[in-house]
Amino acid sequence: MIIKKMQCKICSVQCDLNIEIDSQKASITGNKCGRGIDYAKSQFSDDSVIVTARCILLNGSMGRLPVTSTAPIPIYMVDEVIEIIKNTQVIAPVSKDQIIIENVLNSGVDIVSQRRVK
């Protein structure tokens, strides 16, 4: 049996997830909502992942703004999406869950801010 621990990145609660994998099934615990289960499953599938990165923040209290994808991104697109995020500039103020990049690479997935910055 393989036991993995990870922190959910879907919402601000950021639950500590425990994933137990054996030859027949996976068990996920520690989530406080159903989105945590979906997040954990997406991180262990071979075809897509939730992307988290930081874009450039101008006129804010920090230099980089943490962002995340609103849904899993296909694995083959991840490197290009991260490169786009790293080169994206955002001017403060920014609200939490504000769309930073809409429909990144025509994937149907938005990139949103993970926090509010005045």
Backbone as JSON, one array per atom type, in Angstrom:
{
  "sequence": "MIIKKMQCKICSVQCDLNIEIDSQKASITGNKCGRGIDYAKSQFSDDSVIVTARCILLNGSMGRLPVTSTAPIPIYMVDEVIEIIKNTQVIAPVSKDQIIIENVLNSGVDIVSQRRVK",
  "N": [[0.84, -1.19, 0.0], [0.54, 2.2, -0.81], [1.04, 5.3, 0.67], [0.22, 8.63, 0.44], [0.67, 12.1, 1.08], [-0.8, 15.29, 0.7], [-1.47, 18.75, 0.06], [-4.53, 20.25, -0.52], [-5.27, 22.45, -3.19], [-7.42, 23.78, -4.18], [-9.3, 25.52, -2.89], [-9.44, 28.18, -0.39], [-9.29, 26.93, 2.1], [-7.5, 24.8, 2.02], [-7.13, 21.92, 2.61], [-5.51, 19.17, 4.3], [-4.74, 16.4, 2.63], [-4.95, 12.85, 2.63], [-3.87, 10.13, 0.88], [-4.42, 6.84, 0.18], [-3.22, 4.21, -1.58], [-3.82, 1.16, -3.03], [-3.51, -1.99, -4.78], [-6.04, -2.28, -5.87], [-7.75, -0.1, -5.36], [-8.15, 3.44, -4.51], [-8.06, 5.44, -1.61], [-9.26, 8.4, -0.26], [-8.81, 10.78, 2.22], [-9.39, 13.42, 4.65], [-10.31, 15.6, 3.32], [-12.47, 18.46, 3.24], [-14.49, 19.04, 1.6], [-16.17, 17.99, -1.44], [-14.67, 18.82, -3.57], [-12.05, 18.51, -2.85], [-11.58, 15.77, -3.07], [-11.83, 15.45, -5.85], [-9.66, 17.05, -6.62], [-7.45, 15.61, -5.54], [-7.66, 13.2, -6.98], [-7.2, 14.19, -9.55], [-4.53, 14.92, -9.4], [-3.22, 12.55, -9.38], [-3.83, 11.32, -11.7], [-2.87, 10.43, -15.02], [-3.37, 12.17, -17.03], [-4.14, 14.88, -16.58], [-3.71, 17.89, -14.55], [-4.11, 20.13, -11.73], [-3.0, 23.39, -12.03], [-0.7, 25.41, -10.35], [0.87, 28.49, -9.83], [2.89, 31.51, -10.05], [2.26, 34.84, -10.97], [3.46, 37.99, -12.3], [3.22, 40.76, -10.18], [2.24, 44.05, -10.14], [2.52, 47.21, -8.47], [1.74, 46.25, -5.97], [1.77, 44.73, -2.66], [3.58, 42.72, -2.77], [5.82, 40.99, -4.99], [5.03, 38.92, -6.65], [2.07, 37.2, -7.59], [0.13, 34.6, -6.33], [-1.47, 32.13, -8.27], [-4.03, 29.92, -9.63], [-5.31, 27.17, -11.57], [-8.71, 26.82, -12.67], [-9.66, 24.36, -13.16], [-8.51, 21.01, -13.92], [-5.61, 20.86, -16.04], [-4.58, 19.61, -19.17], [-1.78, 17.39, -19.19], [0.15, 17.69, -21.23], [0.03, 20.39, -21.77], [0.89, 21.79, -19.58], [3.57, 22.86, -19.06], [3.71, 24.98, -20.92], [1.53, 26.54, -20.09], [2.39, 27.3, -17.51], [4.61, 28.84, -18.21], [3.34, 30.96, -19.56], [1.86, 32.03, -17.42], [3.98, 32.83, -15.67], [5.0, 34.99, -17.1], [2.96, 36.8, -17.19], [1.6, 39.94, -16.38], [0.06, 41.64, -13.72], [-1.87, 44.26, -12.4], [-2.18, 45.6, -9.2], [-5.09, 46.79, -7.45], [-6.1, 43.41, -6.64], [-8.63, 40.99, -6.55], [-9.6, 38.09, -4.62], [-9.91, 35.03, -6.34], [-10.21, 36.33, -8.74], [-10.34, 36.47, -12.26], [-7.42, 35.98, -13.97], [-6.16, 35.06, -16.29], [-8.07, 34.33, -18.94], [-9.55, 31.42, -20.26], [-7.13, 29.91, -20.86], [-4.8, 29.11, -23.32], [-6.87, 28.25, -24.98], [-8.13, 26.18, -23.59], [-10.4, 26.06, -22.14], [-10.19, 26.52, -19.5], [-9.78, 28.72, -16.79], [-7.33, 30.93, -15.32], [-6.98, 31.89, -12.06], [-6.71, 34.3, -9.34], [-5.25, 33.5, -6.16], [-5.42, 34.93, -3.9], [-6.3, 38.03, -2.23], [-5.15, 41.25, -2.99], [-4.33, 44.44, -2.0]],
  "CA": [[0.0, 0.0, 0.0], [1.26, 3.47, -0.89], [0.35, 6.4, 1.34], [0.75, 9.94, 0.04], [0.04, 13.25, 1.72], [-0.7, 16.49, -0.11], [-2.37, 19.82, 0.47], [-5.45, 20.64, -1.58], [-5.04, 23.83, -3.64], [-8.62, 24.25, -4.86], [-9.92, 26.67, -2.21], [-8.62, 28.8, 0.65], [-9.17, 26.05, 3.28], [-6.28, 24.02, 1.77], [-7.16, 20.71, 3.45], [-4.42, 18.2, 4.22], [-5.32, 15.17, 2.11], [-4.21, 11.6, 2.76], [-4.27, 9.23, -0.19], [-3.93, 5.47, 0.34], [-3.38, 3.53, -2.86], [-3.41, -0.24, -3.12], [-3.61, -2.5, -6.15], [-7.41, -2.31, -6.37], [-8.48, 1.16, -5.22], [-7.53, 4.54, -3.77], [-8.91, 6.02, -0.57], [-8.85, 9.78, 0.0], [-9.39, 11.32, 3.44], [-8.87, 14.72, 5.07], [-10.98, 16.67, 2.58], [-13.63, 19.05, 3.9], [-15.54, 19.16, 0.58], [-15.99, 17.08, -2.56], [-13.66, 19.33, -4.49], [-10.77, 17.95, -2.42], [-11.46, 14.44, -3.67], [-11.56, 15.67, -7.27], [-8.3, 17.56, -6.74], [-6.51, 14.52, -5.29], [-7.72, 12.29, -8.12], [-6.59, 14.82, -10.72], [-3.09, 14.97, -9.22], [-2.66, 11.23, -9.57], [-4.14, 10.8, -13.03], [-1.79, 10.67, -15.96], [-3.75, 13.01, -18.15], [-4.34, 16.3, -16.28], [-3.39, 18.35, -13.19], [-4.38, 21.52, -11.36], [-1.75, 24.16, -12.14], [-0.51, 26.54, -9.45], [2.1, 29.22, -10.16], [2.86, 32.92, -9.64], [2.44, 35.81, -12.05], [4.1, 39.24, -11.87], [2.27, 41.7, -9.6], [2.71, 45.44, -10.13], [1.86, 48.12, -7.52], [1.19, 45.51, -4.85], [2.62, 44.56, -1.48], [4.52, 41.66, -3.07], [6.21, 41.02, -6.4], [4.39, 37.83, -7.39], [0.72, 36.85, -7.15], [-0.17, 33.18, -6.53], [-2.66, 31.85, -9.07], [-4.32, 28.51, -9.84], [-6.29, 26.89, -12.63], [-10.04, 26.52, -12.14], [-9.91, 22.94, -13.46], [-7.27, 20.37, -14.36], [-5.06, 21.19, -17.36], [-3.9, 18.43, -19.73], [-0.35, 17.34, -18.88], [0.98, 18.18, -22.33], [-0.06, 21.85, -21.83], [1.28, 22.38, -18.3], [4.77, 23.69, -19.16], [3.38, 26.2, -21.65], [0.66, 27.34, -19.22], [3.23, 27.89, -16.46], [5.41, 29.89, -18.85], [2.43, 32.09, -19.78], [1.58, 32.62, -16.1], [5.19, 33.5, -15.17], [5.23, 36.22, -17.86], [1.76, 37.64, -17.13], [1.66, 41.04, -15.42], [-1.23, 42.05, -13.16], [-1.75, 45.48, -11.6], [-3.0, 45.63, -7.99], [-5.61, 45.76, -6.56], [-6.6, 42.15, -7.2], [-9.5, 40.3, -5.61], [-9.44, 36.63, -4.59], [-10.64, 34.34, -7.4], [-10.33, 37.17, -9.94], [-9.76, 35.82, -13.44], [-6.17, 36.61, -14.41], [-6.04, 34.64, -17.69], [-9.3, 33.65, -19.32], [-9.47, 30.37, -21.27], [-5.71, 29.79, -21.19], [-4.49, 28.24, -24.47], [-8.15, 27.71, -25.48], [-8.37, 24.93, -22.88], [-11.66, 26.14, -21.4], [-9.84, 26.68, -18.09], [-9.29, 30.05, -16.42], [-6.34, 31.06, -14.26], [-7.52, 32.87, -11.11], [-5.86, 34.65, -8.2], [-5.5, 32.73, -4.94], [-5.56, 35.81, -2.74], [-6.63, 39.43, -2.47], [-4.03, 42.17, -2.77], [-4.77, 45.83, -2.1]],
  "C": [[0.89, 1.25, 0.0], [0.43, 4.54, -0.21], [1.02, 7.7, 0.95], [-0.03, 11.02, 0.76], [0.24, 14.44, 0.8], [-1.69, 17.52, 0.42], [-3.22, 20.21, -0.73], [-5.25, 22.12, -1.91], [-6.29, 24.45, -4.26], [-9.22, 25.49, -4.2], [-9.01, 27.16, -1.08], [-8.46, 27.94, 1.91], [-7.89, 25.24, 3.2], [-6.16, 22.83, 2.71], [-5.92, 19.86, 3.25], [-5.03, 16.85, 3.84], [-4.38, 14.0, 2.33], [-4.75, 10.65, 1.7], [-3.6, 7.88, 0.05], [-4.25, 4.73, -0.95], [-2.93, 2.08, -2.71], [-3.69, -0.73, -4.53], [-5.03, -2.42, -6.72], [-8.14, -0.98, -6.28], [-7.64, 2.2, -4.48], [-8.54, 5.08, -2.78], [-8.37, 7.4, -0.24], [-9.58, 10.27, 1.24], [-8.77, 12.68, 3.74], [-9.55, 15.88, 4.37], [-12.2, 17.17, 3.35], [-14.78, 19.3, 2.91], [-15.22, 18.19, -0.55], [-14.93, 17.52, -3.54], [-12.27, 18.8, -4.13], [-10.53, 16.56, -3.0], [-11.12, 14.57, -5.15], [-10.13, 16.14, -7.5], [-7.29, 16.43, -6.58], [-6.49, 13.54, -6.46], [-7.02, 12.89, -9.33], [-5.07, 14.83, -10.62], [-2.43, 13.61, -9.44], [-3.05, 10.6, -10.9], [-3.0, 11.16, -13.96], [-2.12, 11.71, -17.0], [-3.95, 14.49, -17.83], [-4.03, 16.62, -14.82], [-3.88, 19.78, -12.98], [-3.04, 22.24, -11.39], [-1.77, 25.29, -11.11], [0.84, 27.17, -9.8], [1.96, 30.64, -9.65], [3.09, 33.79, -10.86], [3.06, 37.08, -11.45], [3.01, 40.19, -11.36], [2.9, 43.08, -9.53], [1.89, 46.26, -9.16], [1.22, 47.41, -6.34], [2.18, 45.4, -3.72], [3.64, 43.43, -1.65], [4.81, 41.68, -4.57], [5.53, 39.97, -7.27], [3.05, 37.49, -6.76], [0.49, 35.37, -7.38], [-1.49, 33.01, -7.28], [-2.84, 30.34, -9.22], [-5.29, 28.35, -10.99], [-7.62, 26.51, -11.99], [-10.44, 25.07, -12.37], [-8.57, 22.33, -13.87], [-6.91, 20.76, -15.8], [-4.4, 19.92, -17.9], [-2.39, 18.52, -19.53], [0.5, 17.95, -19.98], [0.97, 19.7, -22.44], [0.57, 22.54, -20.63], [2.5, 23.3, -18.42], [4.49, 25.01, -19.85], [2.48, 27.12, -20.82], [1.48, 28.02, -18.13], [4.08, 29.02, -17.03], [4.57, 31.14, -19.11], [2.15, 32.8, -18.47], [2.78, 33.42, -15.61], [5.45, 34.83, -15.86], [4.03, 37.16, -17.87], [1.92, 38.7, -16.04], [0.25, 41.45, -15.02], [-0.99, 43.28, -12.3], [-2.71, 45.39, -10.41], [-3.91, 46.86, -8.05], [-6.15, 44.56, -7.33], [-7.49, 41.51, -6.14], [-9.27, 38.79, -5.69], [-10.38, 36.04, -5.64], [-10.92, 35.22, -8.63], [-9.68, 36.45, -11.11], [-8.56, 36.64, -13.9], [-5.93, 36.3, -15.89], [-7.3, 33.84, -18.01], [-9.02, 32.63, -20.42], [-8.03, 30.18, -21.78], [-5.49, 28.73, -22.28], [-5.74, 27.54, -25.03], [-8.5, 26.36, -24.86], [-9.74, 24.89, -22.21], [-11.45, 26.35, -19.92], [-9.3, 28.09, -17.86], [-8.2, 29.93, -15.37], [-6.83, 32.18, -13.35], [-6.55, 33.13, -9.96], [-6.24, 33.82, -6.98], [-5.67, 33.62, -3.72], [-5.91, 37.22, -3.17], [-5.4, 40.26, -2.15], [-4.55, 43.57, -2.98], [-3.78, 46.65, -2.88]]
}
